[in-house]
Amino acid sequence: MALDNGLARTPPMGWNSWATYELKIDEGLIRATADAMVGSGMKDAGYEYIIVDAGWKAKNRDAEGRLSADPEKFPSGMKALADYVHSKGLKFGLYTDAGTEDCVSSAPGSKGFEDKDASSFAEWGVDYVKEDWCNTAGMSAQEAYTKMSRSILATGRPMVFSLCEWGDNKPWNWAAPVGNLWRTTGDSKDCWDCGRETMNKPGGYPRGWVLILDAQPPLAAFAGPGHWNDPDLLQVGQRGLTVGESRAQFSLWAILAAPLIATNDLRSLTPEIHEMLLNREVIAVDQDPAGIQGTRVRVEGDREVWMRPLSDGSRAVVLFNRGESSATIRVRWTDIGRKQSDGLEVRDLWKHQNQGSVKAGYSARVPSHGVVIIRVGVSAK
Ligand code: GLA
């Protein structure tokens, strides 16, 4: 049973301030990011939510126990900022924490104030609430998130609810009726596979996106319209990744039916990253209405094949090269549930080119730390 709020029927798309800006956020940055999301064409391509992560709250609740915005960084207040974001045709997201305090900003958490905070969010025009899991000693995640979920529903304002307890309490087993998405691991970082040593320590230590990818195959069956696994932000365009590594993450996140939430500086997109974030063919894979999460179907050393079934009967396939040199990778039609004798139309989604009708399987040369993503169609008559 999924949360009955009618939202996130496809994985949410947008931008979140955390991984790039951490606490260095203010209303000017958020407004400029909303402007850039429209001006870059990202809005037209489907990006919708501008999510302000930790760092927006004043240090204390007001006399009535309400949250308010940091008066220096957000002097106009959150309602004015939400109004601005809405005026651009976008939606507005805010961060809070389920415990006594936010993770790093010593600002008040929502524990015991769920109704009050949900009402403030609704009054301000929030469309998306992300709730973190710091300072929650002795609390039950299922109870705490259920409480906030009910408080949000009780406001009557539709708000996507995003759980962020890093997979510690296996939310895929219980969170579908509670939230629209749940983080599956600790935080991602802008690197390929750094952080292996610390990634299993409590508290969501950051790690490269490849390590997050590796945690996803067992979770695929738990995702669907309205309730998604969240493997954390797109590090696309960040300093620590090459263009090819960014392209690989973007393609694999589409296979995973993952939220496409960028965190890079949208005011200064390079042409390559702009083209990447706006690749409508890859976005269409991510946003496929059937909402079936894809998974890894073949591993041969560093060469992997990932596949996602799509609503029209076609398959999205990623040939993924984790190795240090380029390699030829082959998908066999039997890997993706078709017969070797089928003649299937193949389209390369980065080249935007049809490759014709192909029998038995498809091979491509794939760069180191890179991907080829294809859509494999229904049988050619
Ligand atoms: C935790 C979360 C992150 C981010 C930060 C903010 O680490 O997992 O996504 O919200 O807190 O402090």
Short mmCIF file of C-alpha atoms and ligand atoms in Angstrom, two decimals:
data_model
loop_
_atom_site.label_atom_id
_atom_site.label_comp_id
_atom_site.label_asym_id
_atom_site.label_seq_id
_atom_site.Cartn_x
_atom_site.Cartn_y
_atom_site.Cartn_z
CA MET A 1 0.00 0.00 0.00
CA ALA A 2 1.46 3.35 -1.03
CA LEU A 3 0.99 6.73 0.64
CA ASP A 4 -2.28 8.05 -0.70
CA ASN A 5 -1.27 11.63 -1.45
CA GLY A 6 -1.33 11.30 -5.24
CA LEU A 7 2.21 12.72 -5.54
CA ALA A 8 5.45 11.54 -7.11
CA ARG A 9 3.78 9.13 -9.51
CA THR A 10 7.13 9.31 -11.30
CA PRO A 11 10.40 9.94 -9.45
CA PRO A 12 10.73 13.58 -8.30
CA MET A 13 13.03 15.81 -10.36
CA GLY A 14 14.68 18.98 -9.16
CA TRP A 15 17.60 20.48 -7.29
CA ASN A 16 18.80 20.30 -3.68
CA SER A 17 21.25 22.69 -2.03
CA TRP A 18 23.12 20.28 0.23
CA ALA A 19 26.03 18.55 -1.49
CA THR A 20 27.36 21.71 -3.15
CA TYR A 21 26.54 24.48 -0.71
CA GLU A 22 26.06 22.74 2.65
CA LEU A 23 25.21 25.54 5.12
CA LYS A 24 26.34 28.33 2.76
CA ILE A 25 22.89 29.03 1.43
CA ASP A 26 20.74 32.14 1.36
CA GLU A 27 17.66 33.44 -0.38
CA GLY A 28 19.70 35.01 -3.19
CA LEU A 29 21.19 31.64 -4.11
CA ILE A 30 17.81 29.92 -4.05
CA ARG A 31 16.18 32.60 -6.21
CA ALA A 32 19.05 32.53 -8.68
CA THR A 33 18.86 28.75 -8.84
CA ALA A 34 15.13 28.91 -9.59
CA ASP A 35 15.88 31.45 -12.32
CA ALA A 36 18.57 29.17 -13.74
CA MET A 37 16.33 26.13 -13.67
CA VAL A 38 13.92 27.98 -15.92
CA GLY A 39 16.51 29.78 -18.05
CA SER A 40 18.56 26.64 -18.73
CA GLY A 41 15.52 24.75 -20.04
CA MET A 42 15.64 22.31 -17.12
CA LYS A 43 12.11 23.19 -16.07
CA ASP A 44 10.81 22.39 -19.54
CA ALA A 45 12.66 19.09 -19.41
CA GLY A 46 10.78 18.12 -16.23
CA TYR A 47 12.82 19.42 -13.27
CA GLU A 48 10.39 20.84 -10.78
CA TYR A 49 11.43 20.99 -7.10
CA ILE A 50 13.85 23.52 -5.62
CA ILE A 51 14.74 21.92 -2.29
CA VAL A 52 16.39 23.97 0.46
CA ASP A 53 18.30 21.53 2.65
CA ALA A 54 19.82 22.10 6.12
CA GLY A 55 20.89 25.63 7.00
CA TRP A 56 17.67 27.62 6.53
CA LYS A 57 16.33 27.61 10.10
CA ALA A 58 16.73 30.18 12.85
CA LYS A 59 18.49 28.72 15.89
CA ASN A 60 15.41 28.91 18.10
CA ARG A 61 11.68 28.43 17.81
CA ASP A 62 9.58 31.57 18.33
CA ALA A 63 7.45 32.26 21.41
CA GLU A 64 4.64 30.11 19.98
CA GLY A 65 7.04 27.24 19.30
CA ARG A 66 7.11 27.81 15.55
CA LEU A 67 10.08 27.41 13.24
CA SER A 68 11.32 30.44 11.41
CA ALA A 69 13.96 31.25 8.84
CA ASP A 70 17.52 32.32 9.68
CA PRO A 71 17.09 36.12 9.73
CA GLU A 72 20.47 36.77 8.14
CA LYS A 73 20.42 34.26 5.32
CA PHE A 74 16.67 34.36 4.61
CA PRO A 75 15.53 37.83 5.76
CA SER A 76 12.38 37.74 3.61
CA GLY A 77 11.24 34.47 5.20
CA MET A 78 10.27 31.15 3.73
CA LYS A 79 6.82 32.14 2.48
CA ALA A 80 8.27 34.88 0.31
CA LEU A 81 10.85 32.46 -1.05
CA ALA A 82 8.22 29.81 -1.78
CA ASP A 83 6.13 32.48 -3.54
CA TYR A 84 9.11 33.38 -5.69
CA VAL A 85 9.78 29.76 -6.62
CA HIS A 86 6.09 29.29 -7.44
CA SER A 87 6.09 32.43 -9.58
CA LYS A 88 8.63 30.65 -11.79
CA GLY A 89 6.28 27.70 -12.23
CA LEU A 90 8.40 25.54 -9.91
CA LYS A 91 7.76 23.81 -6.58
CA PHE A 92 9.41 24.44 -3.24
CA GLY A 93 10.99 21.93 -0.83
CA LEU A 94 12.29 22.29 2.72
CA TYR A 95 14.41 20.22 5.08
CA THR A 96 13.77 19.27 8.66
CA ASP A 97 14.94 16.57 11.04
CA ALA A 98 12.92 13.94 12.92
CA GLY A 99 14.99 14.31 16.09
CA THR A 100 15.73 17.07 18.57
CA GLU A 101 18.13 18.96 16.30
CA ASP A 102 19.09 19.14 12.63
CA CYS A 103 22.24 17.30 11.61
CA VAL A 104 24.92 19.95 11.52
CA SER A 105 23.33 23.35 12.01
CA SER A 106 22.22 23.15 15.68
CA ALA A 107 18.75 24.21 14.63
CA PRO A 108 15.60 22.74 16.16
CA GLY A 109 14.41 19.36 14.92
CA SER A 110 10.73 18.48 14.54
CA LYS A 111 10.48 15.92 17.36
CA GLY A 112 7.33 16.73 19.32
CA PHE A 113 6.50 19.61 16.94
CA GLU A 114 5.31 17.60 13.95
CA ASP A 115 1.85 19.21 13.73
CA LYS A 116 3.21 22.69 14.25
CA ASP A 117 5.96 22.31 11.68
CA ALA A 118 3.72 20.66 9.09
CA SER A 119 1.27 23.59 9.55
CA SER A 120 4.07 26.12 9.07
CA PHE A 121 5.21 24.31 5.92
CA ALA A 122 1.65 24.31 4.59
CA GLU A 123 1.19 28.03 5.38
CA TRP A 124 4.42 28.91 3.62
CA GLY A 125 3.47 26.91 0.51
CA VAL A 126 5.96 24.08 0.83
CA ASP A 127 5.46 21.27 -1.71
CA TYR A 128 8.12 18.81 -0.56
CA VAL A 129 9.42 17.95 2.92
CA LYS A 130 12.69 16.09 3.47
CA GLU A 131 13.07 14.75 7.00
CA ASP A 132 16.51 13.75 8.25
CA TRP A 133 17.45 11.36 11.08
CA CYS A 134 20.07 13.02 13.29
CA ASN A 135 19.73 13.30 17.08
CA THR A 136 17.10 10.59 17.30
CA ALA A 137 18.56 8.37 20.05
CA GLY A 138 15.98 5.91 21.32
CA MET A 139 13.38 6.81 18.68
CA SER A 140 11.66 4.38 16.30
CA ALA A 141 12.08 5.49 12.70
CA GLN A 142 8.81 3.94 11.61
CA GLU A 143 6.89 5.71 14.37
CA ALA A 144 8.61 9.06 13.91
CA TYR A 145 8.16 9.17 10.14
CA THR A 146 4.58 7.93 10.40
CA LYS A 147 3.86 10.78 12.79
CA MET A 148 5.23 13.44 10.44
CA SER A 149 3.48 11.80 7.48
CA ARG A 150 0.12 12.07 9.29
CA SER A 151 0.83 15.66 10.35
CA ILE A 152 1.56 16.56 6.72
CA LEU A 153 -1.61 14.83 5.47
CA ALA A 154 -3.65 16.59 8.14
CA THR A 155 -2.71 20.01 6.76
CA GLY A 156 -4.58 19.21 3.54
CA ARG A 157 -1.73 20.63 1.45
CA PRO A 158 -0.17 18.11 -0.95
CA MET A 159 3.49 17.75 0.04
CA VAL A 160 5.89 15.07 -1.17
CA PHE A 161 7.40 13.38 1.90
CA SER A 162 11.04 12.31 1.62
CA LEU A 163 12.50 10.07 4.35
CA CYS A 164 16.21 10.41 5.02
CA GLU A 165 17.30 7.78 7.55
CA TRP A 166 20.02 6.40 5.25
CA GLY A 167 18.56 2.91 4.97
CA ASP A 168 19.46 2.15 8.60
CA ASN A 169 15.98 0.87 9.44
CA LYS A 170 15.26 -0.79 6.07
CA PRO A 171 12.53 1.69 5.12
CA TRP A 172 11.77 -0.23 1.91
CA ASN A 173 10.00 -2.76 4.19
CA TRP A 174 7.62 -0.26 5.82
CA ALA A 175 7.79 3.22 4.29
CA ALA A 176 5.59 2.91 1.19
CA PRO A 177 2.45 3.94 3.15
CA VAL A 178 4.43 6.66 4.96
CA GLY A 179 6.47 8.57 2.38
CA ASN A 180 7.04 9.06 -1.33
CA LEU A 181 10.74 8.25 -1.26
CA TRP A 182 13.31 7.00 1.19
CA ARG A 183 17.08 7.22 1.14
CA THR A 184 18.70 3.81 0.84
CA THR A 185 22.22 4.68 2.05
CA GLY A 186 24.35 7.39 3.63
CA ASP A 187 25.20 10.51 1.67
CA SER A 188 26.78 10.56 -1.74
CA LYS A 189 29.89 12.55 -2.53
CA ASP A 190 31.27 13.88 -5.79
CA CYS A 191 33.65 11.03 -6.44
CA TRP A 192 33.56 7.70 -8.25
CA ASP A 193 34.05 5.21 -5.40
CA CYS A 194 35.75 7.05 -2.55
CA GLY A 195 34.68 6.46 1.05
CA ARG A 196 34.66 2.67 1.02
CA GLU A 197 36.46 2.52 4.39
CA THR A 198 34.01 4.69 6.31
CA MET A 199 30.75 3.96 4.52
CA ASN A 200 29.34 1.52 7.05
CA LYS A 201 29.88 3.76 10.07
CA PRO A 202 26.70 5.23 11.55
CA GLY A 203 25.62 8.70 10.54
CA GLY A 204 25.62 8.53 6.77
CA TYR A 205 29.26 9.06 5.87
CA PRO A 206 29.60 10.25 2.29
CA ARG A 207 30.77 7.90 -0.41
CA GLY A 208 31.14 7.75 -4.18
CA TRP A 209 28.04 7.04 -6.23
CA VAL A 210 29.33 3.66 -7.47
CA LEU A 211 29.20 2.36 -3.89
CA ILE A 212 25.62 3.57 -3.61
CA LEU A 213 24.78 1.90 -6.91
CA ASP A 214 26.05 -1.41 -5.56
CA ALA A 215 23.51 -1.30 -2.73
CA GLN A 216 20.53 -0.98 -5.09
CA PRO A 217 19.96 -4.36 -6.81
CA PRO A 218 18.26 -6.07 -3.83
CA LEU A 219 15.90 -3.09 -3.42
CA ALA A 220 14.46 -2.87 -6.93
CA ALA A 221 11.21 -4.67 -6.17
CA PHE A 222 10.25 -2.18 -3.44
CA ALA A 223 9.91 0.85 -5.72
CA GLY A 224 6.88 1.94 -7.70
CA PRO A 225 4.68 4.96 -8.50
CA GLY A 226 4.42 7.13 -5.38
CA HIS A 227 7.08 5.24 -3.40
CA TRP A 228 10.68 5.28 -4.58
CA ASN A 229 14.09 4.16 -3.45
CA ASP A 230 16.29 7.26 -3.19
CA PRO A 231 19.99 6.63 -3.90
CA ASP A 232 20.69 10.31 -3.14
CA LEU A 233 21.63 13.28 -5.27
CA LEU A 234 22.97 13.46 -8.80
CA GLN A 235 26.61 14.45 -8.49
CA VAL A 236 26.48 15.29 -12.20
CA GLY A 237 28.63 18.31 -13.02
CA GLN A 238 30.47 18.30 -9.69
CA ARG A 239 34.21 18.85 -9.54
CA GLY A 240 35.11 15.34 -8.38
CA LEU A 241 33.63 13.54 -11.39
CA THR A 242 34.72 13.43 -15.01
CA VAL A 243 32.11 14.17 -17.66
CA GLY A 244 31.96 10.45 -18.45
CA GLU A 245 31.42 9.54 -14.79
CA SER A 246 28.63 12.11 -14.57
CA ARG A 247 27.03 10.64 -17.68
CA ALA A 248 27.31 7.16 -16.17
CA GLN A 249 25.60 8.22 -12.95
CA PHE A 250 22.82 10.00 -14.83
CA SER A 251 22.16 6.95 -17.03
CA LEU A 252 22.22 4.46 -14.16
CA TRP A 253 19.99 6.66 -11.99
CA ALA A 254 17.45 6.50 -14.85
CA ILE A 255 17.67 2.69 -14.81
CA LEU A 256 17.08 2.80 -11.02
CA ALA A 257 13.94 4.96 -11.36
CA ALA A 258 15.80 7.27 -8.98
CA PRO A 259 14.81 10.84 -8.17
CA LEU A 260 16.76 13.10 -10.55
CA ILE A 261 17.82 15.78 -8.09
CA ALA A 262 20.82 17.80 -9.15
CA THR A 263 22.94 19.69 -6.64
CA ASN A 264 25.45 21.43 -8.88
CA ASP A 265 25.60 25.17 -9.52
CA LEU A 266 22.86 25.65 -12.13
CA ARG A 267 24.04 29.21 -12.79
CA SER A 268 27.18 28.01 -14.52
CA LEU A 269 26.44 24.83 -16.48
CA THR A 270 29.10 23.76 -18.97
CA PRO A 271 27.73 22.79 -22.41
CA GLU A 272 28.38 19.07 -21.70
CA ILE A 273 26.56 19.10 -18.35
CA HIS A 274 23.73 21.18 -19.77
CA GLU A 275 23.23 18.68 -22.57
CA MET A 276 23.42 15.82 -20.07
CA LEU A 277 20.83 17.13 -17.62
CA LEU A 278 18.52 17.93 -20.52
CA ASN A 279 18.78 14.60 -22.34
CA ARG A 280 15.09 13.97 -22.76
CA GLU A 281 15.52 10.41 -23.94
CA VAL A 282 17.32 9.43 -20.75
CA ILE A 283 14.86 11.46 -18.66
CA ALA A 284 12.01 9.56 -20.36
CA VAL A 285 13.58 6.30 -19.14
CA ASP A 286 13.71 7.65 -15.58
CA GLN A 287 10.16 8.96 -15.78
CA ASP A 288 8.64 5.90 -17.44
CA PRO A 289 5.05 5.69 -16.17
CA ALA A 290 5.20 1.97 -15.32
CA GLY A 291 7.67 2.92 -12.57
CA ILE A 292 9.51 -0.41 -12.57
CA GLN A 293 13.00 -0.05 -11.07
CA GLY A 294 15.69 -1.69 -13.17
CA THR A 295 18.61 -3.75 -11.96
CA ARG A 296 21.90 -5.43 -12.87
CA VAL A 297 21.39 -8.41 -15.16
CA ARG A 298 24.96 -9.40 -16.09
CA VAL A 299 28.41 -9.02 -14.54
CA GLU A 300 31.66 -10.03 -16.23
CA GLY A 301 34.48 -8.60 -14.16
CA ASP A 302 34.38 -4.83 -14.63
CA ARG A 303 31.77 -5.08 -17.39
CA GLU A 304 28.13 -4.89 -16.37
CA VAL A 305 24.72 -4.81 -18.02
CA TRP A 306 21.80 -3.05 -16.29
CA MET A 307 18.24 -3.24 -17.58
CA ARG A 308 14.92 -1.53 -16.90
CA PRO A 309 11.61 -2.71 -18.42
CA LEU A 310 9.55 0.17 -19.82
CA SER A 311 5.81 0.63 -20.19
CA ASP A 312 5.75 0.14 -23.99
CA GLY A 313 7.42 -3.26 -23.73
CA SER A 314 10.84 -1.92 -24.68
CA ARG A 315 13.86 -2.11 -22.37
CA ALA A 316 16.40 0.51 -21.35
CA VAL A 317 19.84 -1.08 -21.18
CA VAL A 318 23.06 0.37 -19.79
CA LEU A 319 26.41 -1.14 -20.70
CA PHE A 320 28.60 -0.04 -17.77
CA ASN A 321 32.39 -0.20 -17.74
CA ARG A 322 33.85 0.08 -14.24
CA GLY A 323 37.35 -0.71 -15.50
CA GLU A 324 40.35 1.55 -16.00
CA SER A 325 40.47 1.08 -19.81
CA SER A 326 37.83 1.02 -22.51
CA ALA A 327 36.11 -2.30 -23.13
CA THR A 328 33.60 -3.94 -25.43
CA ILE A 329 30.44 -4.88 -23.57
CA ARG A 330 27.68 -7.07 -24.94
CA VAL A 331 24.07 -7.47 -23.90
CA ARG A 332 22.45 -10.68 -25.05
CA TRP A 333 18.73 -10.53 -25.73
CA THR A 334 18.29 -13.42 -23.30
CA ASP A 335 19.74 -11.13 -20.56
CA ILE A 336 16.75 -8.85 -20.99
CA GLY A 337 14.01 -11.44 -21.25
CA ARG A 338 13.83 -11.71 -25.03
CA LYS A 339 14.71 -14.53 -27.43
CA GLN A 340 18.10 -14.60 -29.16
CA SER A 341 16.24 -14.90 -32.49
CA ASP A 342 14.28 -11.67 -31.92
CA GLY A 343 15.14 -8.80 -34.23
CA LEU A 344 14.97 -5.78 -31.94
CA GLU A 345 15.25 -2.09 -32.77
CA VAL A 346 18.14 -0.43 -30.92
CA ARG A 347 18.47 3.30 -30.26
CA ASP A 348 21.51 4.91 -28.64
CA LEU A 349 20.19 7.51 -26.16
CA TRP A 350 23.36 9.60 -25.91
CA LYS A 351 24.03 9.65 -29.65
CA HIS A 352 20.29 10.03 -30.37
CA GLN A 353 20.71 7.55 -33.21
CA ASN A 354 18.85 4.46 -34.31
CA GLN A 355 21.17 1.52 -34.72
CA GLY A 356 18.70 -0.56 -36.77
CA SER A 357 17.16 -3.94 -36.05
CA VAL A 358 19.57 -6.26 -34.29
CA LYS A 359 19.40 -10.00 -33.62
CA ALA A 360 20.84 -11.93 -30.66
CA GLY A 361 22.40 -9.00 -28.82
CA TYR A 362 24.23 -5.69 -29.07
CA SER A 363 27.87 -4.85 -28.43
CA ALA A 364 29.48 -1.47 -27.99
CA ARG A 365 32.84 -0.05 -27.06
CA VAL A 366 32.42 1.66 -23.68
CA PRO A 367 34.97 4.12 -22.25
CA SER A 368 36.58 3.58 -18.84
CA HIS A 369 34.18 4.61 -16.03
CA GLY A 370 31.57 5.18 -18.71
CA VAL A 371 28.33 3.91 -20.17
CA VAL A 372 26.40 3.36 -23.34
CA ILE A 373 22.65 3.57 -22.82
CA ILE A 374 20.29 2.12 -25.40
CA ARG A 375 16.59 1.56 -25.71
CA VAL A 376 15.83 -1.88 -27.10
CA GLY A 377 12.47 -1.88 -28.83
CA VAL A 378 9.81 -4.39 -29.55
CA SER A 379 10.46 -7.02 -32.22
CA ALA A 380 10.76 -5.67 -35.74
CA LYS A 381 8.12 -7.24 -38.01
C1 GLA B 1 22.36 14.35 6.38
C2 GLA B 1 21.54 13.98 5.14
C3 GLA B 1 21.97 14.84 3.97
C4 GLA B 1 21.82 16.31 4.30
C5 GLA B 1 22.58 16.64 5.57
C6 GLA B 1 22.29 18.02 6.08
O1 GLA B 1 23.70 14.01 6.21
O2 GLA B 1 21.68 12.61 4.85
O3 GLA B 1 21.22 14.50 2.82
O4 GLA B 1 20.46 16.60 4.44
O5 GLA B 1 22.26 15.73 6.64
O6 GLA B 1 22.93 18.24 7.28
#
